[in-house]
Amino acid sequence: MLKAIQIVGSSSGFVSYRYRFRKPQPNSAFSLLSRKPIFTTSETLLLPASQLHCHNSCFRDFRMSSTHSSSVEIQSTGNIRKINFCQFCGGPNKHEIPDGEEKVRAICTRCGKITYENPKMVVGCLIEHDKKILMCRRKIQPSSGLWTLPAGFMEIGESAAEGAIRETWEEANAEVEVQSLFAQLDIPLIGQTYLIFLAKLKNPHFSPGPESSECQLFELDDIPFDSLAFSSMLVTLNLYIEDIKVGRPKFHYGVINKRPGTSPSEIRAYTLDFHMQS
Amino acid sequence: MLKAIQIVGSSSGFVSYRYRFRKPQPNSAFSLLSRKPIFTTSETLLLPASQLHCHNSCFRDFRMSSTHSSSVEIQSTGNIRKINFCQFCGGPNKHEIPDGEEKVRAICTRCGKITYENPKMVVGCLIEHDKKILMCRRKIQPSSGLWTLPAGFMEIGESAAEGAIRETWEEANAEVEVQSLFAQLDIPLIGQTYLIFLAKLKNPHFSPGPESSECQLFELDDIPFDSLAFSSMLVTLNLYIEDIKVGRPKFHYGVINKRPGTSPSEIRAYTLDFHMQS
């Protein structure tokens, strides 16, 4: 069980939640078999709540303070305090920790319904064709003019694979066959998880969809690493190329943590943590 | 690009969306390397919108009609029509397809903001200890009294692995070390994706948390298959046992589709589609 011990909020929209396990566990910090342990430090993220629900390049300035602690702590960010009204009855919300819960929620003062926030899944395809990779140049913000793999938000009613196929059709007018899940990359700071599937073109036809200005097959040596749209794409492509060098692609899980004080356009300013291969 | 061609709604709250690609693609239905092709049939799911956002056992009666089609279609369900008010300004929503989009959304008639619905991630752990598996007997609905692996909704600000560790602590007071992602199981009907990690106990201590009445280590032959809480757990445990029989666990991706006309408690009434191992 988690116990909220600190909530930092201000009228400027900066929100930070800090959680601590009710029963301190000396020398028992949870860990992952990973490059960077978690829960062993106390980290406070401050970022404008208004920027927490934009697309994956919406890393803005944030501060991270790190102090060692023998107890187990979890930080959580969100813009729950901007959810002012109940979406079901229109009543005004209050922002409190409900009975039996551990986190501040938006609770309707009229009908009592609770609004939850949850991370979103972004689904896409890494399409292999004749030892090349299909990429799209974005025609919309964020990161307009930069290159990405076709990907977008998973919708209610579809599977991740169906969503990845749909996004590929929408962005590159390309029909693909999904072959395996290549990477799951969590980005906790912005509440997103990327799910990238390996896929093959069903035919050699593709063209830019409404959100793309250009679609192109790139040899691995020619991938436009200097003009990629997102850190998630940089990580995905790097992992893929590393795998290809030594054999064939594996499944990767990892957490992309942006370096403190960097902007969204600094796509190399991240650490890949808790990286595991299957 | 997708084009909405049919929206079925009624005052009883039954909602169904049907999508078709703008440009029909004869003989070009998208496919996955899987047991069951998708997009090759036209399927209409009807289910009460009020039941779309409950927990994973909320399979209720639904109808599925299947007609062959040479064009590519996607079905999508959601309860967007129950989102009546803007959560930011409190204004009344209208339910329309916004310009440049393909799906009905809730759009505020006062401030213009759009409310999106996205699938949620459920994260949990399959904990191996002395060739046994740690399971929890649920003390809350849904499926109170039945057995599950510790799992729950992923929160904003945490990674999937962190969420799985947190849920294990909350439900079983157990400290675990995550080792790899074992399964991603999408359940499109209820807009949920299960992410189950293999994990080890850091020490042999565990006890029921507030949502559990009992926690127990089970030999694989003694797993309570007759009293499991959810189809997702049945699939996960079956995949795990199959893997153990022939070697060691692999990563699995799959889609759990409940059989038409079955109830949530019929946890065996599903098909596992698009199953891929890595």
Coordinates of C-alpha atoms in Angstrom, one line a residue, chain A residues 47 51-60 77 118-120 153 186-194 256, chain B residues 156-157:
Chain A
L47 CA 6.4 20.4 -14.6
Q51 CA 1.9 20.2 -20.7
L52 CA 1.4 16.7 -19.4
H53 CA -1.1 15.6 -22.0
C54 CA 0.5 16.7 -25.2
H55 CA 2.4 14.4 -27.5
N56 CA 5.6 12.7 -26.8
S57 CA 7.9 15.6 -27.5
C58 CA 6.4 17.7 -24.9
F59 CA 9.3 17.5 -22.5
R60 CA 9.6 20.9 -20.9
T77 CA 2.8 13.5 -11.9
N118 CA -4.0 6.8 -16.9
P119 CA -1.0 6.6 -19.2
K120 CA -1.7 6.3 -22.9
F153 CA -2.4 6.9 -30.1
D186 CA 7.6 3.7 -21.3
I187 CA 8.0 7.5 -20.9
P188 CA 6.7 8.1 -17.4
L189 CA 7.2 11.9 -17.5
I190 CA 4.5 12.3 -20.1
G191 CA 2.4 9.3 -19.3
Q192 CA 3.0 7.5 -22.5
T193 CA 4.0 4.0 -23.5
Y194 CA 5.3 3.2 -27.0
I256 CA 13.0 6.5 -21.4
Chain B
I156 CA 0.4 8.5 -14.6
G157 CA 4.1 9.1 -13.7

